[in-house]
CSV table of C-alpha atoms and ligand atoms in Angstrom, one decimal:
chain,number,residue,atom,x,y,z
A,241,UNK,CA,-61.4,-74.5,59.9
A,242,UNK,CA,-58.6,-77.0,59.9
A,243,UNK,CA,-58.2,-79.0,63.1
A,244,UNK,CA,-55.1,-80.6,64.6
A,245,UNK,CA,-55.6,-84.1,66.3
A,246,UNK,CA,-53.6,-84.8,69.5
A,247,UNK,CA,-53.3,-87.3,72.1
A,248,UNK,CA,-53.8,-85.4,75.4
A,249,UNK,CA,-52.9,-86.5,78.9
A,250,UNK,CA,-56.0,-85.6,80.9
A,251,UNK,CA,-55.1,-87.2,84.2
A,252,UNK,CA,-52.7,-89.9,85.8
A,253,UNK,CA,-52.3,-92.6,83.2
A,254,UNK,CA,-55.2,-91.2,81.1
A,255,UNK,CA,-55.1,-90.2,77.5
A,256,UNK,CA,-58.0,-88.8,75.2
A,257,UNK,CA,-57.7,-87.8,71.5
A,258,UNK,CA,-58.8,-84.2,71.1
A,259,UNK,CA,-58.8,-81.5,68.4
A,260,UNK,CA,-57.2,-78.3,68.5
A,261,UNK,CA,-57.8,-75.3,66.2
A,262,UNK,CA,-54.9,-75.0,63.7
A,263,UNK,CA,-53.0,-72.0,65.0
A,264,UNK,CA,-52.0,-68.8,63.1
A,265,UNK,CA,-48.3,-69.1,62.3
A,266,UNK,CA,-46.6,-65.8,63.2
A,267,UNK,CA,-44.1,-64.4,60.7
A,268,UNK,CA,-41.3,-65.5,63.1
A,269,UNK,CA,-42.8,-68.9,63.9
A,270,UNK,CA,-43.2,-72.2,62.2
A,271,UNK,CA,-45.4,-75.3,62.2
A,272,UNK,CA,-44.0,-78.9,62.5
A,273,UNK,CA,-45.7,-81.9,61.0
A,274,UNK,CA,-44.7,-84.5,63.4
A,275,UNK,CA,-43.3,-87.7,62.0
A,276,UNK,CA,-42.0,-89.3,65.2
A,277,UNK,CA,-42.2,-88.7,68.9
A,278,UNK,CA,-39.8,-90.8,70.8
A,279,UNK,CA,-41.0,-92.3,74.2
A,280,UNK,CA,-38.5,-92.6,77.0
A,281,UNK,CA,-38.4,-93.5,80.7
A,282,UNK,CA,-39.2,-89.9,81.7
A,283,UNK,CA,-42.6,-90.2,79.9
A,284,UNK,CA,-43.3,-93.4,81.6
A,285,UNK,CA,-42.8,-91.7,85.1
A,286,UNK,CA,-44.6,-88.5,84.2
A,287,UNK,CA,-47.5,-90.3,82.7
A,288,UNK,CA,-48.3,-92.0,86.1
A,289,UNK,CA,-48.3,-88.5,87.9
A,290,UNK,CA,-51.5,-86.3,88.3
A,291,UNK,CA,-51.7,-83.3,86.1
A,292,UNK,CA,-49.6,-80.4,87.3
A,293,UNK,CA,-51.0,-77.4,85.3
A,294,UNK,CA,-53.7,-78.8,82.9
A,295,UNK,CA,-54.1,-81.3,80.2
A,296,UNK,CA,-50.8,-81.9,78.5
A,297,UNK,CA,-49.9,-83.1,74.9
A,298,UNK,CA,-46.8,-85.2,75.9
A,299,UNK,CA,-44.0,-86.1,73.5
A,300,UNK,CA,-40.7,-84.4,74.0
A,301,UNK,CA,-38.4,-86.2,71.6
A,302,UNK,CA,-39.7,-84.9,68.3
A,303,UNK,CA,-38.9,-85.3,64.7
A,304,UNK,CA,-40.7,-84.0,61.7
A,305,UNK,CA,-40.9,-81.7,58.6
A,306,UNK,CA,-41.5,-78.1,58.7
A,307,UNK,CA,-44.9,-77.7,57.2
A,308,UNK,CA,-45.2,-73.9,57.3
A,309,UNK,CA,-42.5,-71.3,58.2
A,310,UNK,CA,-42.8,-67.5,58.5
A,311,UNK,CA,-40.3,-65.5,56.4
A,312,UNK,CA,-38.7,-64.1,59.5
A,313,UNK,CA,-38.3,-67.6,60.9
A,314,UNK,CA,-36.5,-68.8,57.8
A,315,UNK,CA,-34.4,-65.6,57.6
A,316,UNK,CA,-33.3,-65.8,61.1
A,317,UNK,CA,-33.0,-69.5,61.8
A,318,UNK,CA,-32.1,-70.9,58.4
A,319,UNK,CA,-34.9,-73.5,58.4
A,320,UNK,CA,-37.4,-73.5,55.6
A,321,UNK,CA,-40.5,-75.5,54.7
A,322,UNK,CA,-39.9,-79.0,53.8
A,323,UNK,CA,-36.7,-79.4,56.1
A,324,UNK,CA,-36.7,-82.4,58.3
A,325,UNK,CA,-35.7,-81.5,61.8
A,326,UNK,CA,-35.2,-82.7,65.2
A,327,UNK,CA,-36.7,-80.2,67.8
A,328,UNK,CA,-35.1,-80.1,71.2
A,329,UNK,CA,-37.7,-80.0,74.0
A,330,UNK,CA,-36.2,-76.9,75.5
A,331,UNK,CA,-37.9,-73.6,74.6
A,332,UNK,CA,-35.3,-70.9,75.5
A,333,UNK,CA,-34.9,-67.3,76.3
A,334,UNK,CA,-31.9,-66.9,73.9
A,335,UNK,CA,-30.3,-64.3,76.1
A,336,UNK,CA,-29.0,-66.1,79.3
A,337,UNK,CA,-25.3,-67.4,79.7
A,338,UNK,CA,-26.6,-71.0,79.2
A,339,UNK,CA,-28.4,-70.2,76.0
A,340,UNK,CA,-25.2,-68.5,74.6
A,341,UNK,CA,-23.4,-71.8,75.3
A,342,UNK,CA,-25.9,-74.0,73.5
A,343,UNK,CA,-26.6,-75.4,77.0
A,344,UNK,CA,-30.4,-74.8,76.6
A,345,UNK,CA,-31.3,-77.5,79.1
A,346,UNK,CA,-30.2,-75.1,81.8
A,347,UNK,CA,-32.1,-72.1,80.7
A,348,UNK,CA,-34.6,-70.8,83.1
A,349,UNK,CA,-37.2,-70.1,80.5
A,350,UNK,CA,-37.6,-73.9,80.0
A,351,UNK,CA,-37.0,-75.0,83.6
A,352,UNK,CA,-40.5,-76.2,84.5
A,353,UNK,CA,-39.4,-77.2,88.0
A,354,UNK,CA,-38.4,-73.7,88.8
A,355,UNK,CA,-40.4,-71.5,86.6
A,356,UNK,CA,-44.2,-71.9,86.4
A,357,UNK,CA,-44.2,-70.1,83.1
A,358,UNK,CA,-41.5,-72.3,81.6
A,359,UNK,CA,-42.2,-73.8,78.1
A,360,UNK,CA,-41.0,-77.2,77.2
A,361,UNK,CA,-42.4,-79.6,74.6
A,362,UNK,CA,-44.2,-82.5,76.0
A,363,UNK,CA,-44.5,-80.8,79.6
A,364,UNK,CA,-46.4,-77.4,79.0
A,365,UNK,CA,-50.1,-77.5,79.4
A,366,UNK,CA,-52.2,-77.5,76.2
A,367,UNK,CA,-54.3,-74.7,77.8
A,368,UNK,CA,-51.6,-72.4,76.9
A,369,UNK,CA,-51.9,-70.8,73.4
A,370,UNK,CA,-51.2,-71.8,70.9
A,371,UNK,CA,-51.7,-75.2,72.5
A,372,UNK,CA,-49.5,-77.4,70.3
A,373,UNK,CA,-46.6,-78.0,72.8
A,374,UNK,CA,-46.1,-81.7,72.3
A,375,UNK,CA,-45.2,-84.3,69.8
A,376,UNK,CA,-48.1,-86.6,70.4
A,377,UNK,CA,-50.0,-84.7,67.8
A,378,UNK,CA,-50.3,-84.2,64.0
A,379,UNK,CA,-48.6,-80.8,64.3
A,380,UNK,CA,-46.4,-78.9,66.8
A,381,UNK,CA,-46.0,-75.1,66.9
A,382,UNK,CA,-42.5,-73.8,66.6
A,383,UNK,CA,-41.9,-70.3,68.1
A,384,UNK,CA,-38.8,-68.2,67.2
A,385,UNK,CA,-37.1,-69.7,70.3
A,386,UNK,CA,-37.5,-73.3,69.6
A,387,UNK,CA,-34.1,-75.2,69.1
A,388,UNK,CA,-33.9,-77.0,65.8
A,389,UNK,CA,-31.2,-79.3,64.1
A,390,UNK,CA,-31.3,-80.5,60.5
A,391,UNK,CA,-31.8,-84.4,60.3
A,392,UNK,CA,-29.0,-85.6,57.8
A,393,UNK,CA,-30.0,-87.2,54.6
A,394,UNK,CA,-30.0,-91.0,54.8
A,395,UNK,CA,-31.4,-90.9,58.4
A,396,UNK,CA,-35.0,-92.1,58.5
A,397,UNK,CA,-37.5,-90.4,60.9
A,398,UNK,CA,-37.6,-93.6,62.9
A,399,UNK,CA,-33.8,-93.8,63.3
A,400,UNK,CA,-33.8,-90.0,64.0
A,401,UNK,CA,-36.2,-90.8,66.8
A,402,UNK,CA,-33.4,-92.1,69.1
A,403,UNK,CA,-31.3,-88.9,68.7
A,404,UNK,CA,-32.4,-87.9,72.1
A,405,UNK,CA,-31.1,-91.0,74.0
A,406,UNK,CA,-27.9,-91.0,71.8
A,407,UNK,CA,-27.4,-87.1,72.6
A,408,UNK,CA,-27.8,-88.0,76.2
A,409,UNK,CA,-25.3,-90.8,75.8
A,410,UNK,CA,-22.7,-88.4,74.3
A,411,UNK,CA,-23.5,-85.7,77.0
A,412,UNK,CA,-23.2,-87.9,79.9
A,413,UNK,CA,-20.6,-90.5,79.0
A,414,UNK,CA,-18.2,-88.2,77.0
A,415,UNK,CA,-18.7,-84.7,78.1
A,416,UNK,CA,-19.7,-85.2,81.7
A,417,UNK,CA,-18.0,-88.5,82.7
A,418,UNK,CA,-15.0,-88.0,80.4
A,419,UNK,CA,-15.1,-91.3,78.6
A,420,UNK,CA,-12.6,-91.5,75.8
A,421,UNK,CA,-9.6,-93.3,74.5
A,422,UNK,CA,-8.9,-96.5,76.3
A,423,UNK,CA,-11.6,-95.9,79.0
A,424,UNK,CA,-13.0,-98.8,80.8
A,425,UNK,CA,-16.8,-98.3,81.5
A,426,UNK,CA,-19.6,-100.1,83.3
A,427,UNK,CA,-23.1,-99.4,82.0
A,428,UNK,CA,-26.0,-100.3,84.1
A,429,UNK,CA,-29.3,-101.1,82.5
A,430,UNK,CA,-29.7,-102.1,78.7
A,431,UNK,CA,-32.7,-99.9,78.0
A,432,UNK,CA,-32.6,-97.4,75.1
A,433,UNK,CA,-30.4,-95.0,77.3
A,434,UNK,CA,-28.0,-97.6,78.3
A,435,UNK,CA,-27.6,-99.0,74.7
A,436,UNK,CA,-27.0,-95.4,73.5
A,437,UNK,CA,-24.2,-95.0,76.0
A,438,UNK,CA,-22.6,-98.3,74.6
A,439,UNK,CA,-22.5,-96.6,71.0
A,440,UNK,CA,-21.1,-93.3,72.5
A,441,UNK,CA,-18.4,-95.1,74.5
A,442,UNK,CA,-17.3,-97.3,71.6
A,443,UNK,CA,-17.3,-94.5,69.2
A,444,UNK,CA,-15.2,-92.5,71.6
A,445,UNK,CA,-12.6,-95.1,71.9
A,446,UNK,CA,-13.5,-97.0,75.2
A,447,UNK,CA,-11.4,-100.3,75.5
A,448,UNK,CA,-13.9,-102.0,77.7
A,449,UNK,CA,-17.7,-101.7,78.0
A,450,UNK,CA,-19.6,-103.9,80.3
A,451,UNK,CA,-23.3,-103.8,80.4
A,452,UNK,CA,-25.5,-105.1,83.2
A,453,UNK,CA,-29.0,-106.2,83.0
A,454,UNK,CA,-31.6,-108.7,84.6
A,455,UNK,CA,-32.9,-112.0,83.1
A,456,UNK,CA,-35.8,-110.4,81.4
A,457,UNK,CA,-33.2,-108.0,79.6
A,458,UNK,CA,-31.7,-111.0,77.7
A,459,UNK,CA,-32.7,-109.7,74.3
A,460,UNK,CA,-31.4,-106.2,75.1
A,461,UNK,CA,-28.1,-107.6,76.4
A,462,UNK,CA,-27.8,-109.4,73.0
A,463,UNK,CA,-28.3,-105.9,71.4
A,464,UNK,CA,-25.7,-104.5,73.6
A,465,UNK,CA,-23.2,-107.0,72.2
A,466,UNK,CA,-24.2,-106.2,68.7
A,467,UNK,CA,-23.5,-102.6,69.3
A,468,UNK,CA,-20.1,-103.3,70.7
A,469,UNK,CA,-20.3,-104.2,74.4
A,470,UNK,CA,-17.4,-106.3,75.3
A,471,UNK,CA,-19.0,-108.1,78.3
A,472,UNK,CA,-22.7,-108.4,79.5
A,473,UNK,CA,-23.7,-109.5,82.9
A,474,UNK,CA,-27.1,-110.8,84.0
A,475,UNK,CA,-27.3,-109.7,87.6
A,476,UNK,CA,-29.9,-112.6,88.4
A,477,UNK,CA,-27.4,-115.2,87.3
A,478,UNK,CA,-24.0,-113.9,88.5
A,479,UNK,CA,-22.6,-111.6,91.1
A,480,UNK,CA,-21.9,-108.5,89.1
A,481,UNK,CA,-19.1,-107.1,91.4
A,482,UNK,CA,-17.2,-110.4,91.3
A,483,UNK,CA,-17.5,-110.6,87.5
A,484,UNK,CA,-16.4,-107.0,87.1
A,485,UNK,CA,-13.3,-107.6,89.2
A,486,UNK,CA,-12.7,-110.8,87.2
A,487,UNK,CA,-13.0,-109.0,83.8
A,488,UNK,CA,-10.8,-106.0,84.9
A,489,UNK,CA,-8.3,-108.2,86.7
A,490,UNK,CA,-9.2,-106.6,90.1
A,491,UNK,CA,-8.7,-103.0,88.9
A,492,UNK,CA,-12.4,-101.8,88.5
A,493,UNK,CA,-13.5,-99.4,85.9
A,494,UNK,CA,-12.9,-95.7,85.2
A,495,UNK,CA,-16.6,-94.7,84.7
A,496,UNK,CA,-19.9,-96.2,85.8
A,497,UNK,CA,-23.1,-94.9,84.1
A,498,UNK,CA,-26.4,-95.7,85.9
A,499,UNK,CA,-29.1,-96.2,83.3
A,500,UNK,CA,-31.4,-98.4,85.3
A,501,UNK,CA,-35.1,-97.7,86.2
A,502,UNK,CA,-36.7,-98.7,89.5
A,503,UNK,CA,-33.7,-100.6,90.8
A,504,UNK,CA,-33.5,-98.4,94.0
A,505,UNK,CA,-30.2,-97.8,95.6
A,506,UNK,CA,-28.5,-101.0,94.4
A,507,UNK,CA,-26.9,-99.7,91.1
A,508,UNK,CA,-25.2,-96.8,93.0
A,509,UNK,CA,-23.9,-99.1,95.6
A,510,UNK,CA,-22.7,-101.4,93.0
A,511,UNK,CA,-21.2,-98.4,91.0
A,512,UNK,CA,-19.1,-97.1,93.9
A,513,UNK,CA,-17.6,-100.5,94.5
A,514,UNK,CA,-17.1,-101.3,90.7
A,515,UNK,CA,-14.9,-98.1,90.3
A,516,UNK,CA,-11.3,-98.2,90.3
A,517,UNK,CA,-9.4,-97.8,93.5
A,518,UNK,CA,-9.0,-94.0,93.0
A,519,UNK,CA,-10.5,-91.2,90.9
A,520,UNK,CA,-13.3,-92.9,89.0
A,521,UNK,CA,-16.4,-91.2,87.9
A,522,UNK,CA,-20.1,-92.1,88.6
A,523,UNK,CA,-22.9,-90.8,86.6
A,524,UNK,CA,-26.2,-90.8,88.4
A,525,UNK,CA,-29.9,-90.0,87.3
A,526,UNK,CA,-31.4,-89.3,90.7
A,527,UNK,CA,-34.3,-91.6,90.4
A,528,UNK,CA,-34.8,-91.6,94.2
A,529,UNK,CA,-35.4,-88.4,96.1
A,530,UNK,CA,-33.3,-89.6,99.1
A,531,UNK,CA,-30.5,-92.3,99.6
A,532,UNK,CA,-30.6,-93.8,103.2
A,533,UNK,CA,-27.2,-94.8,104.4
A,534,UNK,CA,-25.4,-93.4,101.4
A,535,UNK,CA,-21.7,-94.7,101.5
A,536,UNK,CA,-20.1,-91.2,101.7
A,537,UNK,CA,-17.1,-92.6,103.4
A,538,UNK,CA,-16.5,-95.0,100.5
A,539,UNK,CA,-17.0,-92.2,97.9
A,540,UNK,CA,-14.5,-89.9,99.6
A,541,UNK,CA,-11.8,-92.5,100.2
A,542,UNK,CA,-12.0,-93.8,96.6
A,543,UNK,CA,-12.0,-90.1,95.4
A,544,UNK,CA,-15.0,-90.6,93.3
A,545,UNK,CA,-16.5,-87.7,91.3
A,546,UNK,CA,-20.2,-87.8,91.1
A,547,UNK,CA,-21.9,-86.3,88.0
A,548,UNK,CA,-25.6,-85.7,87.4
A,549,UNK,CA,-27.3,-86.7,84.2
A,550,UNK,CA,-29.3,-83.8,82.8
A,551,UNK,CA,-30.5,-83.8,79.3
A,552,UNK,CA,-28.1,-82.7,76.4
A,553,UNK,CA,-26.4,-79.7,74.9
A,554,UNK,CA,-26.7,-78.5,71.3
A,555,UNK,CA,-23.4,-80.0,70.5
A,556,UNK,CA,-24.4,-83.4,71.7
A,557,UNK,CA,-27.4,-83.4,69.5
A,558,UNK,CA,-25.4,-82.5,66.4
A,559,UNK,CA,-22.9,-85.2,67.2
A,560,UNK,CA,-25.7,-87.8,67.9
A,561,UNK,CA,-27.2,-86.9,64.3
A,562,UNK,CA,-23.8,-87.3,62.7
A,563,UNK,CA,-23.4,-90.7,64.4
A,564,UNK,CA,-26.8,-91.8,63.1
A,565,UNK,CA,-25.9,-90.6,59.6
A,566,UNK,CA,-22.6,-92.6,59.8
A,567,UNK,CA,-24.6,-95.9,60.2
A,568,UNK,CA,-21.4,-97.4,61.9
A,569,UNK,CA,-23.5,-99.2,64.5
A,570,UNK,CA,-26.7,-101.2,63.9
A,571,UNK,CA,-28.9,-98.8,65.9
A,572,UNK,CA,-31.9,-99.9,63.9
A,573,UNK,CA,-31.8,-102.9,66.5
A,574,UNK,CA,-33.0,-100.3,69.1
A,575,UNK,CA,-35.9,-98.9,67.3
A,576,UNK,CA,-38.2,-101.9,67.9
A,577,UNK,CA,-41.8,-100.5,68.0
A,578,UNK,CA,-44.0,-98.0,66.4
A,579,UNK,CA,-47.7,-97.0,67.5
A,580,UNK,CA,-50.2,-94.6,66.1
A,581,UNK,CA,-51.8,-91.8,68.0
A,582,UNK,CA,-54.8,-93.8,69.0
A,583,UNK,CA,-52.5,-96.2,70.9
A,584,UNK,CA,-50.5,-93.5,72.8
A,585,UNK,CA,-51.5,-95.0,76.2
A,586,UNK,CA,-50.3,-98.4,75.1
A,587,UNK,CA,-47.1,-97.0,73.6
A,588,UNK,CA,-46.1,-95.3,76.9
A,589,UNK,CA,-47.0,-98.3,79.0
A,590,UNK,CA,-44.9,-100.5,76.7
A,591,UNK,CA,-41.9,-98.5,77.4
A,592,UNK,CA,-42.5,-99.0,81.1
A,593,UNK,CA,-42.8,-102.8,80.5
A,594,UNK,CA,-46.6,-103.1,80.9
A,595,UNK,CA,-47.7,-103.5,77.2
A,596,UNK,CA,-46.0,-104.9,74.1
A,597,UNK,CA,-43.2,-107.4,74.7
A,598,UNK,CA,-39.5,-107.0,74.0
A,599,UNK,CA,-39.6,-103.2,73.6
A,600,UNK,CA,-36.5,-101.3,73.5
A,601,UNK,CA,-37.5,-97.9,71.8
A,602,UNK,CA,-40.9,-96.7,70.8
A,603,UNK,CA,-41.7,-94.3,68.1
A,604,UNK,CA,-45.1,-92.8,68.3
A,605,UNK,CA,-46.0,-91.9,64.7
A,606,UNK,CA,-49.0,-89.6,64.8
A,607,UNK,CA,-50.1,-90.1,61.2
A,608,UNK,CA,-50.2,-94.0,61.3
B,754,LIG,ZN1,-36.9,-88.3,77.1
B,755,LIG,ZN1,-31.7,-68.7,78.3
């Protein structure tokens, strides 16, 4: 009987290679041969936590080729064997108001925080049949309610591996924060997420994009410039608020996007002050559960809108794939590292800054 090799999280910061039985593929289901599973900051955070339900095959940003597809799957979804696809991590109900809008991220069927039976790639326990619920594996199971996108010709699997941060960039900067023609934007943090926001903002017509980072981010800040950032600021070397005021002639920016990790309350405090006098928008990721001494008075006086970063819609994914296919921006500069399945632990730690040097984006390639 054919076996499927997978890297399984078996405890906090612990991975084991395990084999699973190749599942039967129902007539309305399919099987993905995984080519690339992208690793992001969420993986770094989740990997450190104890198991919630059971062992997990992580990997929620998945690209691959459909190896097997039931006839009903192909008839209903329009995807057939041999198609290269991006699979969203949301596995949906298909019936609710959010699903009808293509906002699968909000569907209760995939909301693991709220619904103990939720299914989400990279999060759901591998004890749940048919077990293959994550991209750190040779194969992944695709039920009828998996959400798929065609990867355009000319986009390599590795480049397609950054579709998730890019879709998030489009969702958060453009749809949520309203960045567009002539906007001025501060992006805090030049990781894969911040750099993707640079591309989304420049494509949308932003006049001014400023990116902040720390001294260890120097190579990433260089990439930010190559992707179109107008100014970069090393917050260890200069006072970021003074620099933003100098660059904007004292006006401040329209939009602030927080893409930092582990920086505490500082980016939000800087963001509130860096926004223009009235009516700016601040996008937050909610890294901290609480915010002591939150400057609510300043937020109110400045008439600030706060938006919450929360994944991506179907449309944002389609636009991100089109962006990758255009090759307008040298996004290959972001796809810096690849690892095989046997180095999954190192791959995750490298994204968290504790492994390989100068990592921006990591592709786990299970067949390497
Ligand atoms: Zn992610
Ligand atoms: Zn739904």
